[in-house]
Amino acid sequence: MPGPLQISGSVSIPEAELRWRFSRSSGPGGQGVNTTDSRVELSFDLAATEALPPALKTRALERLASRLTGGVVTIAASEFRSQLRNREAAEMRLALLLREAVAPPPKKRRPTKPSRGAVERRITAKKHRSDLKRLRRDI
């Protein structure tokens, strides 16, 4: 867990750029929920980071614009009773979010048209169905 957060093979976020905040969690935990700070908030300042190359940073800022608050993306995790497991969950979610945000755009679709044989088969099937329905009608 300590150390840089690995986003992809060549991109990682230094631990110094990650900010952690802990608070009491709601949900399962019984009496311990009132005394332990098991809820985790992981914040990463995407706008000010030097860990991402400029092109990836711009792409991530565009794709995550709706999730950013002042250039900072925040992940909250409170599904586990243990703070350690919540920290791991928050790190995994942030890594996944950033991995998807910096991924290259998908290739553009090349428009195609159906082959002549496919068009003929479709029309033949339509005529066959039409004939069946026509033969069922009362005269």
Coordinates of N, CA and C in Angstrom, one line a residue:
M1 N 0.8 -1.2 0.0 CA 0.0 0.0 0.0 C 0.8 1.3 0.0
P2 N 1.9 1.4 0.9 CA 2.7 2.6 0.8 C 3.5 2.6 -0.5
G3 N 3.8 3.8 -1.0 CA 4.5 3.9 -2.3 C 3.6 4.5 -3.3
P4 N 4.1 4.7 -4.5 CA 3.3 5.3 -5.6 C 2.1 4.4 -6.0
L5 N 1.1 5.1 -6.4 CA -0.1 4.5 -6.9 C 0.1 4.2 -8.4
Q6 N 0.1 3.0 -8.8 CA 0.4 2.6 -10.2 C -0.9 2.7 -11.0
I7 N -0.9 3.5 -12.0 CA -2.0 3.7 -12.9 C -1.9 2.8 -14.1
S8 N -0.8 2.9 -14.8 CA -0.5 2.0 -15.9 C 1.0 1.6 -15.9
G9 N 1.5 1.0 -16.9 CA 2.9 0.5 -16.9 C 3.8 1.7 -16.8
S10 N 3.6 2.8 -17.4 CA 4.5 3.9 -17.3 C 4.1 5.1 -16.4
V11 N 2.8 5.1 -16.0 CA 2.3 6.2 -15.2 C 2.0 5.8 -13.8
S12 N 2.5 6.5 -12.9 CA 2.2 6.3 -11.5 C 2.1 7.6 -10.7
I13 N 1.4 7.6 -9.7 CA 1.1 8.8 -8.9 C 2.0 8.7 -7.6
P14 N 2.9 9.7 -7.3 CA 3.6 9.6 -6.1 C 2.7 9.7 -4.9
E15 N 3.2 9.1 -3.8 CA 2.4 9.0 -2.6 C 2.2 10.4 -2.0
A16 N 3.1 11.3 -2.2 CA 3.0 12.7 -1.7 C 1.9 13.5 -2.3
E17 N 1.4 13.1 -3.5 CA 0.3 13.8 -4.1 C -1.1 13.3 -3.7
L18 N -1.1 12.3 -2.9 CA -2.4 11.7 -2.4 C -2.7 12.2 -1.0
R19 N -3.9 12.7 -0.8 CA -4.3 13.2 0.5 C -5.4 12.3 1.1
W20 N -5.1 11.8 2.3 CA -6.1 10.9 3.0 C -6.8 11.7 4.1
R21 N -8.1 11.3 4.2 CA -8.9 11.8 5.3 C -9.7 10.7 5.9
F22 N -9.8 10.6 7.2 CA -10.5 9.5 7.9 C -11.6 10.0 8.8
S23 N -12.7 9.3 8.8 CA -13.8 9.7 9.6 C -14.6 8.5 10.0
R24 N -15.5 8.7 10.9 CA -16.4 7.6 11.4 C -17.3 7.2 10.3
S25 N -17.5 5.9 10.1 CA -18.3 5.3 9.1 C -19.6 5.0 9.6
S26 N -20.6 5.1 8.7 CA -21.9 4.6 9.0 C -22.0 3.1 8.6
G27 N -23.0 2.4 8.9 CA -23.1 1.1 8.4 C -22.7 0.0 9.4
P28 N -22.3 -1.2 8.9 CA -22.0 -2.3 9.8 C -20.8 -2.0 10.7
G29 N -20.8 -2.6 11.9 CA -19.6 -2.4 12.7 C -20.0 -2.5 14.2
G30 N -21.3 -2.5 14.5 CA -21.7 -2.6 15.9 C -21.2 -1.4 16.7
Q31 N -20.7 -1.7 18.0 CA -20.3 -0.6 18.9 C -19.0 0.0 18.4
G32 N -18.2 -0.8 17.6 CA -16.9 -0.2 17.2 C -17.0 0.9 16.2
V33 N -18.2 0.9 15.5 CA -18.4 2.0 14.5 C -18.4 3.4 15.1
N34 N -18.7 3.5 16.4 CA -18.7 4.8 17.0 C -17.3 5.3 17.4
T35 N -16.3 4.4 17.5 CA -15.0 4.8 18.0 C -13.9 4.7 17.0
T36 N -14.1 4.0 15.9 CA -13.0 3.9 14.9 C -13.3 4.7 13.7
D37 N -12.2 5.3 13.2 CA -12.3 6.1 12.0 C -12.0 5.2 10.8
S38 N -13.0 4.5 10.4 CA -12.8 3.5 9.3 C -13.2 4.0 7.9
R39 N -13.9 5.1 7.8 CA -14.3 5.7 6.5 C -13.1 6.4 6.0
V40 N -12.8 6.3 4.7 CA -11.7 6.8 4.1 C -12.0 7.7 2.9
E41 N -11.4 8.9 2.8 CA -11.6 9.8 1.6 C -10.2 10.0 1.1
L42 N -10.0 9.6 -0.2 CA -8.7 9.8 -0.9 C -8.9 10.9 -1.9
S43 N -8.1 11.9 -1.8 CA -8.2 13.1 -2.7 C -6.9 13.2 -3.5
F44 N -7.1 13.5 -4.8 CA -5.9 13.7 -5.7 C -6.2 15.0 -6.5
D45 N -5.2 15.9 -6.5 CA -5.3 17.1 -7.2 C -4.9 16.9 -8.6
L46 N -5.8 16.6 -9.5 CA -5.5 16.3 -10.9 C -5.0 17.6 -11.6
A47 N -5.6 18.7 -11.3 CA -5.2 19.9 -12.0 C -3.8 20.3 -11.7
A48 N -3.3 20.1 -10.6 CA -1.9 20.5 -10.2 C -0.9 19.4 -10.2
T49 N -1.2 18.2 -10.6 CA -0.2 17.1 -10.6 C 0.8 17.3 -11.7
E50 N 2.0 16.8 -11.3 CA 3.1 16.8 -12.3 C 3.4 15.4 -12.7
A51 N 2.7 14.4 -12.1 CA 2.9 13.0 -12.4 C 2.4 12.6 -13.8
L52 N 1.4 13.2 -14.3 CA 0.9 12.9 -15.6 C 1.5 13.7 -16.7
P53 N 1.8 13.2 -17.9 CA 2.2 14.0 -19.0 C 1.1 15.0 -19.4
P54 N 1.4 16.1 -20.0 CA 0.4 17.1 -20.3 C -0.7 16.6 -21.1
A55 N -0.5 15.7 -22.1 CA -1.6 15.2 -23.0 C -2.5 14.3 -22.2
L56 N -2.0 13.5 -21.3 CA -2.9 12.6 -20.5 C -3.6 13.4 -19.5
K57 N -2.9 14.4 -18.9 CA -3.6 15.3 -17.9 C -4.8 16.0 -18.5
T58 N -4.6 16.6 -19.7 CA -5.7 17.3 -20.4 C -6.8 16.3 -20.7
R59 N -6.5 15.1 -21.2 CA -7.6 14.1 -21.4 C -8.3 13.8 -20.2
A60 N -7.6 13.6 -19.1 CA -8.2 13.2 -17.8 C -9.1 14.4 -17.3
L61 N -8.6 15.6 -17.4 CA -9.4 16.7 -16.9 C -10.7 16.9 -17.7
E62 N -10.7 16.6 -19.0 CA -11.9 16.7 -19.8 C -12.9 15.6 -19.5
R63 N -12.4 14.4 -19.3 CA -13.2 13.2 -19.1 C -13.8 13.2 -17.7
L64 N -13.1 13.8 -16.7 CA -13.5 13.8 -15.3 C -14.1 15.1 -14.9
A65 N -14.4 16.0 -15.8 CA -14.8 17.3 -15.5 C -16.0 17.3 -14.5
S66 N -17.0 16.4 -14.7 CA -18.1 16.4 -13.8 C -17.8 15.9 -12.4
R67 N -16.7 15.2 -12.2 CA -16.4 14.6 -10.9 C -15.4 15.5 -10.1
L68 N -14.9 16.5 -10.8 CA -13.9 17.4 -10.1 C -14.5 18.5 -9.4
T69 N -13.8 18.8 -8.2 CA -14.2 20.0 -7.4 C -12.9 20.8 -7.3
G70 N -12.9 21.8 -8.0 CA -11.6 22.7 -8.0 C -10.4 21.9 -8.5
G71 N -10.6 21.0 -9.4 CA -9.5 20.3 -10.0 C -9.1 19.1 -9.2
V72 N -9.8 18.8 -8.1 CA -9.5 17.7 -7.2 C -10.6 16.6 -7.4
V73 N -10.1 15.3 -7.5 CA -11.0 14.2 -7.6 C -11.0 13.5 -6.2
T74 N -12.1 13.2 -5.6 CA -12.2 12.6 -4.3 C -12.9 11.3 -4.4
I75 N -12.4 10.2 -3.8 CA -13.0 8.9 -3.7 C -13.2 8.6 -2.2
A76 N -14.5 8.2 -1.9 CA -14.8 7.8 -0.5 C -15.1 6.3 -0.5
A77 N -14.6 5.7 0.6 CA -14.8 4.2 0.7 C -15.2 4.0 2.2
S78 N -16.3 3.3 2.4 CA -16.7 3.0 3.7 C -17.4 1.6 3.8
E79 N -17.2 0.8 2.8 CA -18.0 -0.5 2.7 C -17.4 -1.6 3.6
F80 N -16.2 -1.4 4.1 CA -15.6 -2.4 5.0 C -15.5 -1.9 6.4
R81 N -15.4 -2.8 7.4 CA -15.2 -2.4 8.8 C -13.8 -1.9 9.1
S82 N -12.9 -2.4 8.3 CA -11.5 -2.1 8.6 C -11.0 -0.9 7.8
Q83 N -10.3 0.0 8.4 CA -9.7 1.2 7.7 C -8.8 0.8 6.6
L84 N -8.0 -0.3 6.9 CA -7.0 -0.7 5.9 C -7.7 -1.2 4.6
R85 N -8.7 -2.0 4.8 CA -9.4 -2.5 3.6 C -10.1 -1.3 2.8
N86 N -10.6 -0.3 3.6 CA -11.2 0.8 2.9 C -10.1 1.6 2.2
R87 N -9.0 1.7 2.7 CA -7.8 2.4 2.1 C -7.5 1.7 0.8
E88 N -7.4 0.4 0.8 CA -7.1 -0.4 -0.4 C -8.2 -0.2 -1.4
A89 N -9.5 -0.2 -1.0 CA -10.6 -0.1 -1.9 C -10.5 1.3 -2.6
A90 N -10.2 2.4 -1.8 CA -10.2 3.7 -2.4 C -9.0 3.8 -3.4
E91 N -7.9 3.2 -3.0 CA -6.8 3.3 -4.0 C -7.1 2.6 -5.3
M92 N -7.7 1.4 -5.2 CA -8.1 0.6 -6.4 C -9.1 1.4 -7.2
R93 N -10.1 2.1 -6.6 CA -11.1 2.8 -7.3 C -10.4 4.0 -8.0
L94 N -9.5 4.7 -7.3 CA -8.9 5.9 -7.9 C -8.0 5.5 -9.1
A95 N -7.3 4.4 -8.9 CA -6.4 3.9 -10.0 C -7.3 3.5 -11.2
L96 N -8.4 2.8 -11.0 CA -9.3 2.4 -12.1 C -9.9 3.7 -12.8
L97 N -10.3 4.6 -12.0 CA -10.9 5.9 -12.5 C -9.9 6.6 -13.4
L98 N -8.7 6.7 -12.9 CA -7.6 7.5 -13.7 C -7.2 6.7 -14.9
R99 N -7.2 5.3 -14.8 CA -6.8 4.5 -15.9 C -7.8 4.7 -17.1
E100 N -9.1 4.7 -16.7 CA -10.1 4.9 -17.8 C -10.1 6.3 -18.3
A101 N -9.7 7.3 -17.5 CA -9.7 8.7 -17.9 C -8.5 9.0 -18.9
V102 N -7.4 8.3 -18.7 CA -6.3 8.6 -19.5 C -6.1 7.6 -20.7
A103 N -7.1 6.7 -20.8 CA -7.0 5.7 -21.9 C -7.2 6.4 -23.2
P104 N -6.6 6.0 -24.3 CA -6.8 6.6 -25.6 C -8.2 6.4 -26.1
P105 N -8.7 7.4 -26.9 CA -10.1 7.2 -27.4 C -10.2 6.0 -28.3
P106 N -11.4 5.4 -28.4 CA -11.5 4.2 -29.2 C -11.4 4.6 -30.7
K107 N -11.0 3.6 -31.5 CA -10.9 3.9 -33.0 C -12.2 4.3 -33.5
K108 N -12.2 5.2 -34.5 CA -13.4 5.6 -35.1 C -14.0 4.5 -36.0
R109 N -15.3 4.3 -36.0 CA -15.9 3.3 -36.7 C -16.0 3.6 -38.2
R110 N -15.6 2.7 -39.0 CA -15.7 2.9 -40.5 C -17.0 2.4 -40.9
P111 N -17.8 3.3 -41.5 CA -19.2 2.9 -41.9 C -19.1 1.9 -43.1
T112 N -19.9 0.9 -43.0 CA -20.0 -0.1 -44.1 C -21.4 -0.3 -44.5
K113 N -21.6 -1.0 -45.7 CA -22.9 -1.2 -46.1 C -23.0 -2.7 -46.3
P114 N -24.3 -3.3 -46.2 CA -24.4 -4.7 -46.4 C -24.1 -5.2 -47.8
S115 N -23.6 -6.4 -47.9 CA -23.3 -6.9 -49.2 C -24.6 -7.2 -50.0
R116 N -24.4 -7.3 -51.3 CA -25.6 -7.6 -52.2 C -26.3 -8.9 -51.8
G117 N -25.5 -9.9 -51.5 CA -26.1 -11.2 -51.1 C -26.9 -11.0 -49.8
A118 N -26.4 -10.2 -48.8 CA -27.2 -10.0 -47.6 C -28.5 -9.3 -47.8
V119 N -28.4 -8.3 -48.7 CA -29.7 -7.6 -49.0 C -30.7 -8.5 -49.7
E120 N -30.2 -9.3 -50.7 CA -31.1 -10.3 -51.4 C -31.7 -11.3 -50.4
R121 N -30.9 -11.8 -49.5 CA -31.4 -12.8 -48.5 C -32.5 -12.1 -47.6
R122 N -32.2 -10.9 -47.2 CA -33.2 -10.2 -46.4 C -34.5 -10.0 -47.1
I123 N -34.4 -9.6 -48.4 CA -35.7 -9.3 -49.1 C -36.4 -10.6 -49.4
T124 N -35.6 -11.7 -49.7 CA -36.3 -13.0 -49.9 C -37.0 -13.5 -48.7
A125 N -36.4 -13.3 -47.5 CA -37.0 -13.7 -46.3 C -38.3 -12.9 -46.0
K126 N -38.2 -11.6 -46.3 CA -39.4 -10.7 -46.2 C -40.6 -11.2 -47.1
K127 N -40.2 -11.5 -48.3 CA -41.2 -12.0 -49.3 C -41.8 -13.3 -48.8
H128 N -41.0 -14.2 -48.3 CA -41.5 -15.5 -47.8 C -42.5 -15.3 -46.7
R129 N -42.1 -14.4 -45.7 CA -43.0 -14.2 -44.6 C -44.3 -13.5 -45.1
S130 N -44.2 -12.6 -46.0 CA -45.4 -12.0 -46.6 C -46.3 -13.0 -47.2
D131 N -45.7 -13.9 -48.0 CA -46.5 -15.0 -48.6 C -47.2 -15.8 -47.6
L132 N -46.5 -16.2 -46.5 CA -47.1 -17.0 -45.5 C -48.3 -16.3 -44.9
K133 N -48.2 -15.1 -44.6 CA -49.3 -14.3 -43.9 C -50.4 -14.1 -44.9
R134 N -50.1 -13.9 -46.2 CA -51.1 -13.7 -47.2 C -52.0 -15.0 -47.4
L135 N -51.3 -16.2 -47.3 CA -52.0 -17.5 -47.5 C -52.9 -17.8 -46.3
R136 N -52.6 -17.2 -45.1 CA -53.4 -17.5 -43.9 C -54.8 -16.7 -43.9
R137 N -54.8 -15.6 -44.7 CA -56.0 -14.7 -44.7 C -57.2 -15.4 -45.3
D138 N -58.3 -14.9 -44.9 CA -59.6 -15.4 -45.5 C -59.8 -14.7 -46.8
I139 N -60.4 -15.4 -47.7 CA -60.6 -14.8 -49.0 C -61.8 -14.0 -49.1

